[in-house]
Each structure stands twice: as C-alpha cells, then as structure tokens.
mmCIF file with all atom_site columns, C-alpha atoms in Angstrom:
data_model
loop_
_atom_site.group_PDB
_atom_site.id
_atom_site.type_symbol
_atom_site.label_atom_id
_atom_site.label_alt_id
_atom_site.label_comp_id
_atom_site.label_asym_id
_atom_site.label_entity_id
_atom_site.label_seq_id
_atom_site.pdbx_PDB_ins_code
_atom_site.Cartn_x
_atom_site.Cartn_y
_atom_site.Cartn_z
_atom_site.occupancy
_atom_site.B_iso_or_equiv
_atom_site.pdbx_formal_charge
_atom_site.auth_seq_id
_atom_site.auth_comp_id
_atom_site.auth_asym_id
_atom_site.auth_atom_id
_atom_site.pdbx_PDB_model_num
ATOM 1   C CA . MET A 1 1   ? -0.257  -0.128  -0.143  1.00 47.00 ? 30  MET A CA 1
ATOM 2   C CA . LEU A 1 2   ? 1.229   3.109   -0.950  1.00 44.00 ? 31  LEU A CA 1
ATOM 3   C CA . ALA A 1 3   ? 0.576   6.870   -0.362  1.00 47.00 ? 32  ALA A CA 1
ATOM 4   C CA . GLY A 1 4   ? 0.534   9.869   -2.323  1.00 48.00 ? 33  GLY A CA 1
ATOM 5   C CA . THR A 1 5   ? 1.029   12.962  -0.487  1.00 46.00 ? 34  THR A CA 1
ATOM 6   C CA . GLY A 1 6   ? -0.382  16.575  -2.558  1.00 47.00 ? 35  GLY A CA 1
ATOM 7   C CA . LYS A 1 7   ? 1.040   19.708  -0.689  1.00 45.00 ? 36  LYS A CA 1
ATOM 8   C CA . ALA A 1 8   ? 0.863   23.045  -2.033  1.00 40.00 ? 37  ALA A CA 1
ATOM 9   C CA . PHE A 1 9   ? 3.042   22.154  -5.172  1.00 43.00 ? 38  PHE A CA 1
ATOM 10  C CA . CYS A 1 10  ? 3.207   21.793  -8.592  1.00 44.00 ? 39  CYS A CA 1
ATOM 11  C CA . ALA A 1 11  ? 4.474   18.018  -8.569  1.00 41.00 ? 40  ALA A CA 1
ATOM 12  C CA . GLY A 1 12  ? 7.980   18.774  -9.986  1.00 43.00 ? 41  GLY A CA 1
ATOM 13  C CA . HIS A 1 13  ? 6.802   21.388  -12.508 1.00 48.00 ? 42  HIS A CA 1
ATOM 14  C CA . ASP A 1 14  ? 9.118   24.140  -11.782 1.00 68.00 ? 43  ASP A CA 1
ATOM 15  C CA . LEU A 1 15  ? 8.784   27.219  -13.522 1.00 72.00 ? 44  LEU A CA 1
ATOM 16  C CA . LYS A 1 16  ? 11.938  28.725  -13.164 1.00 77.00 ? 45  LYS A CA 1
ATOM 17  C CA . GLN A 1 17  ? 13.773  25.510  -14.563 1.00 78.00 ? 46  GLN A CA 1
ATOM 18  C CA . MET A 1 18  ? 11.095  25.906  -17.577 1.00 79.00 ? 47  MET A CA 1
ATOM 19  C CA . THR A 1 19  ? 12.276  29.518  -18.394 1.00 81.00 ? 48  THR A CA 1
ATOM 20  C CA . ALA A 1 20  ? 15.472  28.815  -18.117 1.00 86.00 ? 49  ALA A CA 1
ATOM 21  C CA . ALA A 1 21  ? 14.959  26.713  -20.817 1.00 82.00 ? 50  ALA A CA 1
ATOM 22  C CA . ARG A 1 22  ? 13.917  29.011  -23.504 1.00 84.00 ? 51  ARG A CA 1
ATOM 23  C CA . ARG A 1 23  ? 17.424  29.690  -23.528 1.00 85.00 ? 52  ARG A CA 1
ATOM 24  C CA . ASN A 1 24  ? 17.859  26.510  -25.663 1.00 87.00 ? 53  ASN A CA 1
ATOM 25  C CA . ALA A 1 25  ? 17.756  26.669  -29.484 1.00 88.00 ? 54  ALA A CA 1
ATOM 26  C CA . ASP A 1 26  ? 14.917  24.877  -29.527 1.00 88.00 ? 55  ASP A CA 1
ATOM 27  C CA . GLY A 1 27  ? 13.387  27.424  -27.592 1.00 82.00 ? 56  GLY A CA 1
ATOM 28  C CA . GLY A 1 28  ? 12.858  25.147  -24.918 1.00 83.00 ? 57  GLY A CA 1
ATOM 29  C CA . ALA A 1 29  ? 10.749  22.271  -26.736 1.00 92.00 ? 58  ALA A CA 1
ATOM 30  C CA . ALA A 1 30  ? 12.763  19.171  -26.104 1.00 92.00 ? 59  ALA A CA 1
ATOM 31  C CA . ALA A 1 31  ? 13.451  19.730  -22.456 1.00 89.00 ? 60  ALA A CA 1
ATOM 32  C CA . PHE A 1 32  ? 9.511   20.902  -21.966 1.00 89.00 ? 61  PHE A CA 1
ATOM 33  C CA . LYS A 1 33  ? 8.261   17.676  -23.876 1.00 92.00 ? 62  LYS A CA 1
ATOM 34  C CA . ASP A 1 34  ? 10.729  15.454  -21.819 1.00 91.00 ? 63  ASP A CA 1
ATOM 35  C CA . LEU A 1 35  ? 9.677   17.145  -18.365 1.00 89.00 ? 64  LEU A CA 1
ATOM 36  C CA . PHE A 1 36  ? 5.981   16.395  -19.405 1.00 91.00 ? 65  PHE A CA 1
ATOM 37  C CA . ASP A 1 37  ? 6.498   13.032  -20.598 1.00 93.00 ? 66  ASP A CA 1
ATOM 38  C CA . ARG A 1 38  ? 8.175   12.192  -17.527 1.00 92.00 ? 67  ARG A CA 1
ATOM 39  C CA . CYS A 1 39  ? 4.898   13.701  -15.674 1.00 92.00 ? 68  CYS A CA 1
ATOM 40  C CA . ALA A 1 40  ? 2.673   11.405  -17.533 1.00 94.00 ? 69  ALA A CA 1
ATOM 41  C CA . THR A 1 41  ? 4.703   8.105   -17.239 1.00 95.00 ? 70  THR A CA 1
ATOM 42  C CA . PHE A 1 42  ? 4.575   8.873   -13.394 1.00 95.00 ? 71  PHE A CA 1
ATOM 43  C CA . MET A 1 43  ? 0.971   9.331   -13.167 1.00 96.00 ? 72  MET A CA 1
ATOM 44  C CA . GLN A 1 44  ? 0.417   6.385   -15.599 1.00 96.00 ? 73  GLN A CA 1
ATOM 45  C CA . THR A 1 45  ? 2.990   4.293   -13.426 1.00 96.00 ? 74  THR A CA 1
ATOM 46  C CA . VAL A 1 46  ? 0.282   5.186   -10.194 1.00 96.00 ? 75  VAL A CA 1
ATOM 47  C CA . GLN A 1 47  ? -2.324  3.387   -11.555 1.00 95.00 ? 76  GLN A CA 1
ATOM 48  C CA . GLU A 1 48  ? -0.711  0.217   -13.347 1.00 95.00 ? 77  GLU A CA 1
ATOM 49  C CA . ILE A 1 49  ? 1.281   -0.795  -9.984  1.00 96.00 ? 78  ILE A CA 1
ATOM 50  C CA . PRO A 1 50  ? -0.902  -3.098  -8.402  1.00 95.00 ? 79  PRO A CA 1
ATOM 51  C CA . GLN A 1 51  ? -0.957  -1.550  -5.144  1.00 95.00 ? 80  GLN A CA 1
ATOM 52  C CA . PRO A 1 52  ? -3.395  0.793   -4.502  1.00 97.00 ? 81  PRO A CA 1
ATOM 53  C CA . VAL A 1 53  ? -2.398  4.140   -4.081  1.00 97.00 ? 82  VAL A CA 1
ATOM 54  C CA . ILE A 1 54  ? -3.622  6.801   -1.707  1.00 97.00 ? 83  ILE A CA 1
ATOM 55  C CA . ALA A 1 55  ? -3.305  10.481  -2.096  1.00 97.00 ? 84  ALA A CA 1
ATOM 56  C CA . GLN A 1 56  ? -2.522  12.461  1.497   1.00 97.00 ? 85  GLN A CA 1
ATOM 57  C CA . VAL A 1 57  ? -3.466  16.061  0.689   1.00 97.00 ? 86  VAL A CA 1
ATOM 58  C CA . HIS A 1 58  ? -3.864  19.406  2.658   1.00 96.00 ? 87  HIS A CA 1
ATOM 59  C CA . GLY A 1 59  ? -2.417  23.049  1.277   1.00 95.00 ? 88  GLY A CA 1
ATOM 60  C CA . ILE A 1 60  ? -2.821  23.228  -2.284  1.00 95.00 ? 89  ILE A CA 1
ATOM 61  C CA . ALA A 1 61  ? -3.196  20.919  -5.131  1.00 96.00 ? 90  ALA A CA 1
ATOM 62  C CA . THR A 1 62  ? -2.831  23.041  -8.134  1.00 94.00 ? 91  THR A CA 1
ATOM 63  C CA . ALA A 1 63  ? -1.673  21.982  -11.733 1.00 94.00 ? 92  ALA A CA 1
ATOM 64  C CA . ALA A 1 64  ? 0.326   18.571  -11.573 1.00 92.00 ? 93  ALA A CA 1
ATOM 65  C CA . GLY A 1 65  ? -0.326  18.745  -7.799  1.00 94.00 ? 94  GLY A CA 1
ATOM 66  C CA . CYS A 1 66  ? -4.319  18.373  -8.507  1.00 96.00 ? 95  CYS A CA 1
ATOM 67  C CA . GLN A 1 67  ? -3.231  16.065  -11.406 1.00 96.00 ? 96  GLN A CA 1
ATOM 68  C CA . LEU A 1 68  ? -1.137  13.469  -8.856  1.00 96.00 ? 97  LEU A CA 1
ATOM 69  C CA . VAL A 1 69  ? -4.459  13.342  -6.693  1.00 97.00 ? 98  VAL A CA 1
ATOM 70  C CA . ALA A 1 70  ? -6.610  12.790  -9.507  1.00 97.00 ? 99  ALA A CA 1
ATOM 71  C CA . SER A 1 71  ? -4.346  10.013  -10.871 1.00 97.00 ? 100 SER A CA 1
ATOM 72  C CA . CYS A 1 72  ? -4.545  8.465   -7.514  1.00 97.00 ? 101 CYS A CA 1
ATOM 73  C CA . ASP A 1 73  ? -6.528  5.477   -6.563  1.00 98.00 ? 102 ASP A CA 1
ATOM 74  C CA . LEU A 1 74  ? -7.934  7.104   -3.513  1.00 98.00 ? 103 LEU A CA 1
ATOM 75  C CA . ALA A 1 75  ? -7.569  10.214  -1.717  1.00 98.00 ? 104 ALA A CA 1
ATOM 76  C CA . VAL A 1 76  ? -7.624  11.814  1.679   1.00 98.00 ? 105 VAL A CA 1
ATOM 77  C CA . ALA A 1 77  ? -7.567  15.675  2.398   1.00 98.00 ? 106 ALA A CA 1
ATOM 78  C CA . ALA A 1 78  ? -7.748  17.823  5.292   1.00 98.00 ? 107 ALA A CA 1
ATOM 79  C CA . GLU A 1 79  ? -10.169 20.476  5.785   1.00 98.00 ? 108 GLU A CA 1
ATOM 80  C CA . GLY A 1 80  ? -9.215  23.601  3.968   1.00 97.00 ? 109 GLY A CA 1
ATOM 81  C CA . THR A 1 81  ? -7.399  22.209  0.819   1.00 97.00 ? 110 THR A CA 1
ATOM 82  C CA . ARG A 1 82  ? -7.879  23.853  -2.022  1.00 97.00 ? 111 ARG A CA 1
ATOM 83  C CA . PHE A 1 83  ? -7.704  21.909  -5.477  1.00 97.00 ? 112 PHE A CA 1
ATOM 84  C CA . GLY A 1 84  ? -7.038  24.298  -8.864  1.00 97.00 ? 113 GLY A CA 1
ATOM 85  C CA . VAL A 1 85  ? -5.810  23.556  -12.838 1.00 96.00 ? 114 VAL A CA 1
ATOM 86  C CA . ASN A 1 86  ? -5.191  27.017  -12.830 1.00 94.00 ? 115 ASN A CA 1
ATOM 87  C CA . GLY A 1 87  ? -2.359  27.435  -15.521 1.00 94.00 ? 116 GLY A CA 1
ATOM 88  C CA . VAL A 1 88  ? -4.730  29.259  -17.554 1.00 96.00 ? 117 VAL A CA 1
ATOM 89  C CA . ASN A 1 89  ? -4.316  32.627  -14.654 1.00 95.00 ? 118 ASN A CA 1
ATOM 90  C CA . ILE A 1 90  ? -0.775  32.424  -16.504 1.00 92.00 ? 119 ILE A CA 1
ATOM 91  C CA . GLY A 1 91  ? -1.352  31.740  -19.998 1.00 93.00 ? 120 GLY A CA 1
ATOM 92  C CA . LEU A 1 92  ? -0.332  28.024  -19.800 1.00 92.00 ? 121 LEU A CA 1
ATOM 93  C CA . PHE A 1 93  ? -3.939  26.113  -20.140 1.00 95.00 ? 122 PHE A CA 1
ATOM 94  C CA . CYS A 1 94  ? -3.325  22.811  -17.798 1.00 95.00 ? 123 CYS A CA 1
ATOM 95  C CA . SER A 1 95  ? -3.811  20.194  -20.567 1.00 96.00 ? 124 SER A CA 1
ATOM 96  C CA . THR A 1 96  ? -1.709  17.216  -19.384 1.00 95.00 ? 125 THR A CA 1
ATOM 97  C CA . PRO A 1 97  ? -3.574  17.602  -15.980 1.00 96.00 ? 126 PRO A CA 1
ATOM 98  C CA . MET A 1 98  ? -6.652  18.025  -17.381 1.00 97.00 ? 127 MET A CA 1
ATOM 99  C CA . VAL A 1 99  ? -6.104  14.166  -18.479 1.00 97.00 ? 128 VAL A CA 1
ATOM 100 C CA . ALA A 1 100 ? -6.452  12.724  -14.770 1.00 97.00 ? 129 ALA A CA 1
ATOM 101 C CA . LEU A 1 101 ? -9.367  15.794  -13.703 1.00 97.00 ? 130 LEU A CA 1
ATOM 102 C CA . SER A 1 102 ? -11.678 14.778  -16.712 1.00 97.00 ? 131 SER A CA 1
ATOM 103 C CA . ARG A 1 103 ? -11.551 11.388  -15.782 1.00 96.00 ? 132 ARG A CA 1
ATOM 104 C CA . ASN A 1 104 ? -12.186 12.170  -12.071 1.00 96.00 ? 133 ASN A CA 1
ATOM 105 C CA . ILE A 1 105 ? -15.575 14.274  -12.290 1.00 97.00 ? 134 ILE A CA 1
ATOM 106 C CA . ALA A 1 106 ? -18.185 15.758  -14.412 1.00 96.00 ? 135 ALA A CA 1
ATOM 107 C CA . ARG A 1 107 ? -17.492 17.103  -17.804 1.00 96.00 ? 136 ARG A CA 1
ATOM 108 C CA . LYS A 1 108 ? -18.485 20.614  -17.176 1.00 97.00 ? 137 LYS A CA 1
ATOM 109 C CA . ARG A 1 109 ? -17.246 20.526  -13.563 1.00 97.00 ? 138 ARG A CA 1
ATOM 110 C CA . ALA A 1 110 ? -13.457 19.836  -14.977 1.00 98.00 ? 139 ALA A CA 1
ATOM 111 C CA . PHE A 1 111 ? -13.903 22.525  -18.087 1.00 98.00 ? 140 PHE A CA 1
ATOM 112 C CA . GLU A 1 112 ? -15.061 25.208  -15.932 1.00 98.00 ? 141 GLU A CA 1
ATOM 113 C CA . MET A 1 113 ? -12.025 24.730  -13.250 1.00 98.00 ? 142 MET A CA 1
ATOM 114 C CA . LEU A 1 114 ? -9.999  24.322  -16.445 1.00 98.00 ? 143 LEU A CA 1
ATOM 115 C CA . VAL A 1 115 ? -10.888 27.971  -17.945 1.00 98.00 ? 144 VAL A CA 1
ATOM 116 C CA . THR A 1 116 ? -11.580 30.119  -14.960 1.00 98.00 ? 145 THR A CA 1
ATOM 117 C CA . GLY A 1 117 ? -8.887  29.078  -13.080 1.00 97.00 ? 146 GLY A CA 1
ATOM 118 C CA . GLU A 1 118 ? -10.776 29.129  -9.961  1.00 97.00 ? 147 GLU A CA 1
ATOM 119 C CA . PHE A 1 119 ? -10.019 26.565  -7.063  1.00 97.00 ? 148 PHE A CA 1
ATOM 120 C CA . MET A 1 120 ? -12.381 24.063  -5.481  1.00 97.00 ? 149 MET A CA 1
ATOM 121 C CA . THR A 1 121 ? -12.776 23.355  -1.592  1.00 98.00 ? 150 THR A CA 1
ATOM 122 C CA . ALA A 1 122 ? -12.057 20.075  0.020   1.00 98.00 ? 151 ALA A CA 1
ATOM 123 C CA . ASP A 1 123 ? -15.768 19.917  0.103   1.00 98.00 ? 152 ASP A CA 1
ATOM 124 C CA . GLU A 1 124 ? -16.574 21.012  -3.046  1.00 98.00 ? 153 GLU A CA 1
ATOM 125 C CA . ALA A 1 125 ? -13.957 18.221  -4.242  1.00 98.00 ? 154 ALA A CA 1
ATOM 126 C CA . LYS A 1 126 ? -15.561 15.739  -2.350  1.00 98.00 ? 155 LYS A CA 1
ATOM 127 C CA . ASN A 1 127 ? -18.873 16.054  -3.702  1.00 97.00 ? 156 ASN A CA 1
ATOM 128 C CA . ALA A 1 128 ? -17.609 16.439  -7.414  1.00 97.00 ? 157 ALA A CA 1
ATOM 129 C CA . GLY A 1 129 ? -15.564 12.628  -6.951  1.00 97.00 ? 158 GLY A CA 1
ATOM 130 C CA . LEU A 1 130 ? -11.846 14.302  -7.000  1.00 98.00 ? 159 LEU A CA 1
ATOM 131 C CA . ILE A 1 131 ? -11.181 12.674  -3.315  1.00 98.00 ? 160 ILE A CA 1
ATOM 132 C CA . ASN A 1 132 ? -13.084 10.646  -0.865  1.00 98.00 ? 161 ASN A CA 1
ATOM 133 C CA . ARG A 1 133 ? -12.900 12.109  2.563   1.00 98.00 ? 162 ARG A CA 1
ATOM 134 C CA . VAL A 1 134 ? -12.276 15.503  3.959   1.00 98.00 ? 163 VAL A CA 1
ATOM 135 C CA . VAL A 1 135 ? -11.110 15.120  7.710   1.00 98.00 ? 164 VAL A CA 1
ATOM 136 C CA . PRO A 1 136 ? -9.642  18.093  10.104  1.00 98.00 ? 165 PRO A CA 1
ATOM 137 C CA . GLU A 1 137 ? -6.024  17.947  9.547   1.00 96.00 ? 166 GLU A CA 1
ATOM 138 C CA . VAL A 1 138 ? -5.046  15.956  13.137  1.00 97.00 ? 167 VAL A CA 1
ATOM 139 C CA . GLU A 1 139 ? -6.506  13.821  11.759  1.00 97.00 ? 168 GLU A CA 1
ATOM 140 C CA . LEU A 1 140 ? -4.917  13.470  8.451   1.00 97.00 ? 169 LEU A CA 1
ATOM 141 C CA . THR A 1 141 ? -2.677  10.932  8.464   1.00 97.00 ? 170 THR A CA 1
ATOM 142 C CA . PRO A 1 142 ? -4.512  8.601   10.768  1.00 97.00 ? 171 PRO A CA 1
ATOM 143 C CA . SER A 1 143 ? -7.462  8.768   8.557   1.00 97.00 ? 172 SER A CA 1
ATOM 144 C CA . ALA A 1 144 ? -5.344  7.989   5.155   1.00 97.00 ? 173 ALA A CA 1
ATOM 145 C CA . ARG A 1 145 ? -3.541  5.051   7.386   1.00 97.00 ? 174 ARG A CA 1
ATOM 146 C CA . ALA A 1 146 ? -6.726  3.822   8.364   1.00 97.00 ? 175 ALA A CA 1
ATOM 147 C CA . LEU A 1 147 ? -8.260  3.575   5.037   1.00 97.00 ? 176 LEU A CA 1
ATOM 148 C CA . ALA A 1 148 ? -4.386  2.010   3.625   1.00 96.00 ? 177 ALA A CA 1
ATOM 149 C CA . GLU A 1 149 ? -4.608  -0.757  6.898   1.00 96.00 ? 178 GLU A CA 1
ATOM 150 C CA . LEU A 1 150 ? -8.612  -1.166  6.044   1.00 96.00 ? 179 LEU A CA 1
ATOM 151 C CA . ILE A 1 151 ? -7.227  -2.408  2.651   1.00 96.00 ? 180 ILE A CA 1
ATOM 152 C CA . ALA A 1 152 ? -4.591  -3.838  3.498   1.00 94.00 ? 181 ALA A CA 1
ATOM 153 C CA . ALA A 1 153 ? -6.508  -6.602  5.400   1.00 93.00 ? 182 ALA A CA 1
ATOM 154 C CA . LYS A 1 154 ? -8.214  -7.864  1.997   1.00 95.00 ? 183 LYS A CA 1
ATOM 155 C CA . LEU A 1 155 ? -7.105  -10.312 -0.016  1.00 95.00 ? 184 LEU A CA 1
ATOM 156 C CA . GLY A 1 156 ? -4.148  -8.672  -2.186  1.00 94.00 ? 185 GLY A CA 1
ATOM 157 C CA . SER A 1 157 ? -4.318  -10.708 -4.989  1.00 94.00 ? 186 SER A CA 1
ATOM 158 C CA . ALA A 1 158 ? -8.253  -9.870  -5.346  1.00 96.00 ? 187 ALA A CA 1
ATOM 159 C CA . VAL A 1 159 ? -7.437  -6.112  -5.123  1.00 96.00 ? 188 VAL A CA 1
ATOM 160 C CA . LYS A 1 160 ? -4.443  -6.738  -7.779  1.00 96.00 ? 189 LYS A CA 1
ATOM 161 C CA . THR A 1 161 ? -6.668  -8.329  -10.125 1.00 96.00 ? 190 THR A CA 1
ATOM 162 C CA . GLY A 1 162 ? -9.695  -5.372  -9.003  1.00 97.00 ? 191 GLY A CA 1
ATOM 163 C CA . LYS A 1 163 ? -7.413  -2.415  -9.355  1.00 97.00 ? 192 LYS A CA 1
ATOM 164 C CA . ASN A 1 164 ? -6.113  -3.473  -13.070 1.00 97.00 ? 193 ASN A CA 1
ATOM 165 C CA . ALA A 1 165 ? -9.600  -4.510  -13.964 1.00 97.00 ? 194 ALA A CA 1
ATOM 166 C CA . PHE A 1 166 ? -10.901 -1.488  -12.570 1.00 97.00 ? 195 PHE A CA 1
ATOM 167 C CA . TYR A 1 167 ? -8.267  0.673   -15.033 1.00 96.00 ? 196 TYR A CA 1
ATOM 168 C CA . GLN A 1 168 ? -9.025  -1.674  -17.735 1.00 96.00 ? 197 GLN A CA 1
ATOM 169 C CA . GLN A 1 169 ? -12.948 -1.876  -18.093 1.00 97.00 ? 198 GLN A CA 1
ATOM 170 C CA . ILE A 1 170 ? -13.544 1.866   -17.883 1.00 94.00 ? 199 ILE A CA 1
ATOM 171 C CA . GLN A 1 171 ? -12.039 2.970   -21.033 1.00 93.00 ? 200 GLN A CA 1
ATOM 172 C CA . MET A 1 172 ? -14.380 -0.137  -22.710 1.00 97.00 ? 201 MET A CA 1
ATOM 173 C CA . PRO A 1 173 ? -17.898 0.290   -24.312 1.00 97.00 ? 202 PRO A CA 1
ATOM 174 C CA . LEU A 1 174 ? -20.446 -2.185  -22.235 1.00 97.00 ? 203 LEU A CA 1
ATOM 175 C CA . ASP A 1 175 ? -20.403 -5.143  -23.732 1.00 97.00 ? 204 ASP A CA 1
ATOM 176 C CA . GLN A 1 176 ? -16.521 -5.723  -24.024 1.00 97.00 ? 205 GLN A CA 1
ATOM 177 C CA . ALA A 1 177 ? -16.225 -4.326  -20.182 1.00 97.00 ? 206 ALA A CA 1
ATOM 178 C CA . TYR A 1 178 ? -18.889 -7.068  -18.993 1.00 98.00 ? 207 TYR A CA 1
ATOM 179 C CA . THR A 1 179 ? -17.136 -10.150 -20.914 1.00 98.00 ? 208 THR A CA 1
ATOM 180 C CA . TYR A 1 180 ? -13.483 -8.696  -20.169 1.00 97.00 ? 209 TYR A CA 1
ATOM 181 C CA . THR A 1 181 ? -14.739 -8.043  -16.326 1.00 97.00 ? 210 THR A CA 1
ATOM 182 C CA . GLY A 1 182 ? -16.866 -12.444 -16.326 1.00 97.00 ? 211 GLY A CA 1
ATOM 183 C CA . ASN A 1 183 ? -12.767 -13.515 -17.552 1.00 97.00 ? 212 ASN A CA 1
ATOM 184 C CA . VAL A 1 184 ? -11.559 -11.636 -14.775 1.00 97.00 ? 213 VAL A CA 1
ATOM 185 C CA . MET A 1 185 ? -14.063 -13.047 -12.556 1.00 97.00 ? 214 MET A CA 1
ATOM 186 C CA . VAL A 1 186 ? -13.944 -16.783 -13.418 1.00 97.00 ? 215 VAL A CA 1
ATOM 187 C CA . GLU A 1 187 ? -9.904  -15.996 -13.122 1.00 96.00 ? 216 GLU A CA 1
ATOM 188 C CA . ASN A 1 188 ? -10.585 -14.922 -9.383  1.00 96.00 ? 217 ASN A CA 1
ATOM 189 C CA . MET A 1 189 ? -12.624 -17.668 -8.483  1.00 95.00 ? 218 MET A CA 1
ATOM 190 C CA . LEU A 1 190 ? -10.287 -19.950 -9.431  1.00 95.00 ? 219 LEU A CA 1
ATOM 191 C CA . ASN A 1 191 ? -7.850  -18.517 -6.952  1.00 94.00 ? 220 ASN A CA 1
ATOM 192 C CA . ARG A 1 192 ? -6.995  -21.024 -3.712  1.00 93.00 ? 221 ARG A CA 1
ATOM 193 C CA . ASP A 1 193 ? -7.442  -18.110 -1.983  1.00 94.00 ? 222 ASP A CA 1
ATOM 194 C CA . THR A 1 194 ? -10.700 -16.784 -2.679  1.00 94.00 ? 223 THR A CA 1
ATOM 195 C CA . GLU A 1 195 ? -11.710 -20.624 -2.652  1.00 93.00 ? 224 GLU A CA 1
ATOM 196 C CA . GLU A 1 196 ? -10.892 -20.044 1.070   1.00 93.00 ? 225 GLU A CA 1
ATOM 197 C CA . GLY A 1 197 ? -12.390 -16.761 1.854   1.00 94.00 ? 226 GLY A CA 1
ATOM 198 C CA . ILE A 1 198 ? -15.777 -18.212 0.345   1.00 94.00 ? 227 ILE A CA 1
ATOM 199 C CA . ALA A 1 199 ? -15.650 -21.213 2.468   1.00 95.00 ? 228 ALA A CA 1
ATOM 200 C CA . ALA A 1 200 ? -14.632 -19.080 5.517   1.00 94.00 ? 229 ALA A CA 1
ATOM 201 C CA . PHE A 1 201 ? -17.565 -16.774 4.858   1.00 95.00 ? 230 PHE A CA 1
ATOM 202 C CA . ILE A 1 202 ? -20.291 -20.109 4.292   1.00 96.00 ? 231 ILE A CA 1
ATOM 203 C CA . GLU A 1 203 ? -18.760 -21.441 7.844   1.00 96.00 ? 232 GLU A CA 1
ATOM 204 C CA . LYS A 1 204 ? -18.859 -17.824 9.234   1.00 96.00 ? 233 LYS A CA 1
ATOM 205 C CA . ARG A 1 205 ? -14.949 -17.899 10.244  1.00 95.00 ? 234 ARG A CA 1
ATOM 206 C CA . ASP A 1 206 ? -12.574 -15.336 9.583   1.00 94.00 ? 235 ASP A CA 1
ATOM 207 C CA . PRO A 1 207 ? -10.811 -16.588 6.444   1.00 93.00 ? 236 PRO A CA 1
ATOM 208 C CA . ASN A 1 208 ? -6.953  -18.422 6.274   1.00 91.00 ? 237 ASN A CA 1
ATOM 209 C CA . TRP A 1 209 ? -5.553  -16.903 3.761   1.00 89.00 ? 238 TRP A CA 1
ATOM 210 C CA . SER A 1 210 ? -2.089  -17.616 2.498   1.00 87.00 ? 239 SER A CA 1
ATOM 211 C CA . GLN A 1 211 ? -1.734  -14.256 0.696   1.00 78.00 ? 240 GLN A CA 1
ATOM 212 C CA . ASP A 1 212 ? 0.510   -15.900 -1.856  1.00 64.00 ? 241 ASP A CA 1
#
C-alpha cells in the first residue's frame, strides 16, 4: 500500500527551470516535452502498479498537484485544502492535468475549473468525486493510514486483480467491459485463496489466506 502526499506543490513543474530552458536553441521544446513525458509516465505508473495508491492532501494541490490527486486511486484531504488547475491564469492551459481531472469529475465541472482557473474547496472536491474523504488536518495521517490498513487486510491478489480490471474496463464499451470482467471473475474464482474466503464466509469464520 502506497501513499501519495499533495501539499501546495506543482509536482515538479519548476517554472523557473522551464523559463530557463527557453534559452536553448530549440526554445525549450525538447526540455518541455521531456518534462511532460516524465510526468505522464509517473501518473500512469500510479494506476499501473498493483497496490492501491492513496493521496494524502493538504494545503493547495494545483496543476500537476491536482493531477496527482486525480491519478491516485483514493484521496483523503484535510479541511481547508484547495484544488485547482489554474495554469490558464498565467497563459498555460493545464492540458496534461486535464487528462486525469476529466476522468474523475463531471465534464462541465472539469472544464469550468480549467478555463476559469478557480479553486475548488475540499468539500466541493469530495462532492465532485475528486477525493474520498475530508477530515480535520490533525486527523489526516491517521485517517489515510486507517484507510490503507482497511484495504491491506483484504486478499492482496483480489485487490491487485480488481485494480487492474477497474482501469481496463472503464475504457471499454459496455458489452466489452462485461465480457472482460466476466473472464476476470472466472480467473479470480479459481484462486485458492478466494475459495478459502468463500468457504470462511459460509462457515462464519475468518479466512486463512496464504496471501501468495
């Protein structure tokens, strides 16, 4: 189980370094492309690894910081946290953060944030589906840890299977998604630990999983 932390940052988008790159012969094009390619690889890796990743957020998560929150599987935020994709305010539309954001919240709400540069409060972010929970700041780390421990107590192979299937099926048409997930469930049912979990449920006891 991993935890990502968002705090008043732009996830490595150092505007001073980006500005300095403009002095290169190509005007900075290669440096800019390398930066955004590396950022995209990281964001996709968050969803490709088998462990659920929980963002623990406080302060301001803006631009790529907001993108990171949207890319994580789950997110817990402290009261008072703000979320934004406000690059448009300085003339740089948040096109790459838009990818993750628009896959988390309603289309019109995402576009409004992108074109106005306005911030979303933690409660608004929860209602929009960007984060899962809002807690007092003193409870942030314990709440994120409790969520991680709750998931870690489940059958690891089932969580791994489920996370991969979640991101695969969400990109498919409905009929393909059902065909794909049906095959995934067959594979899951054949897992010996799943057999033990079902037997334990029927027998009203705790499962004795190998967690292989």
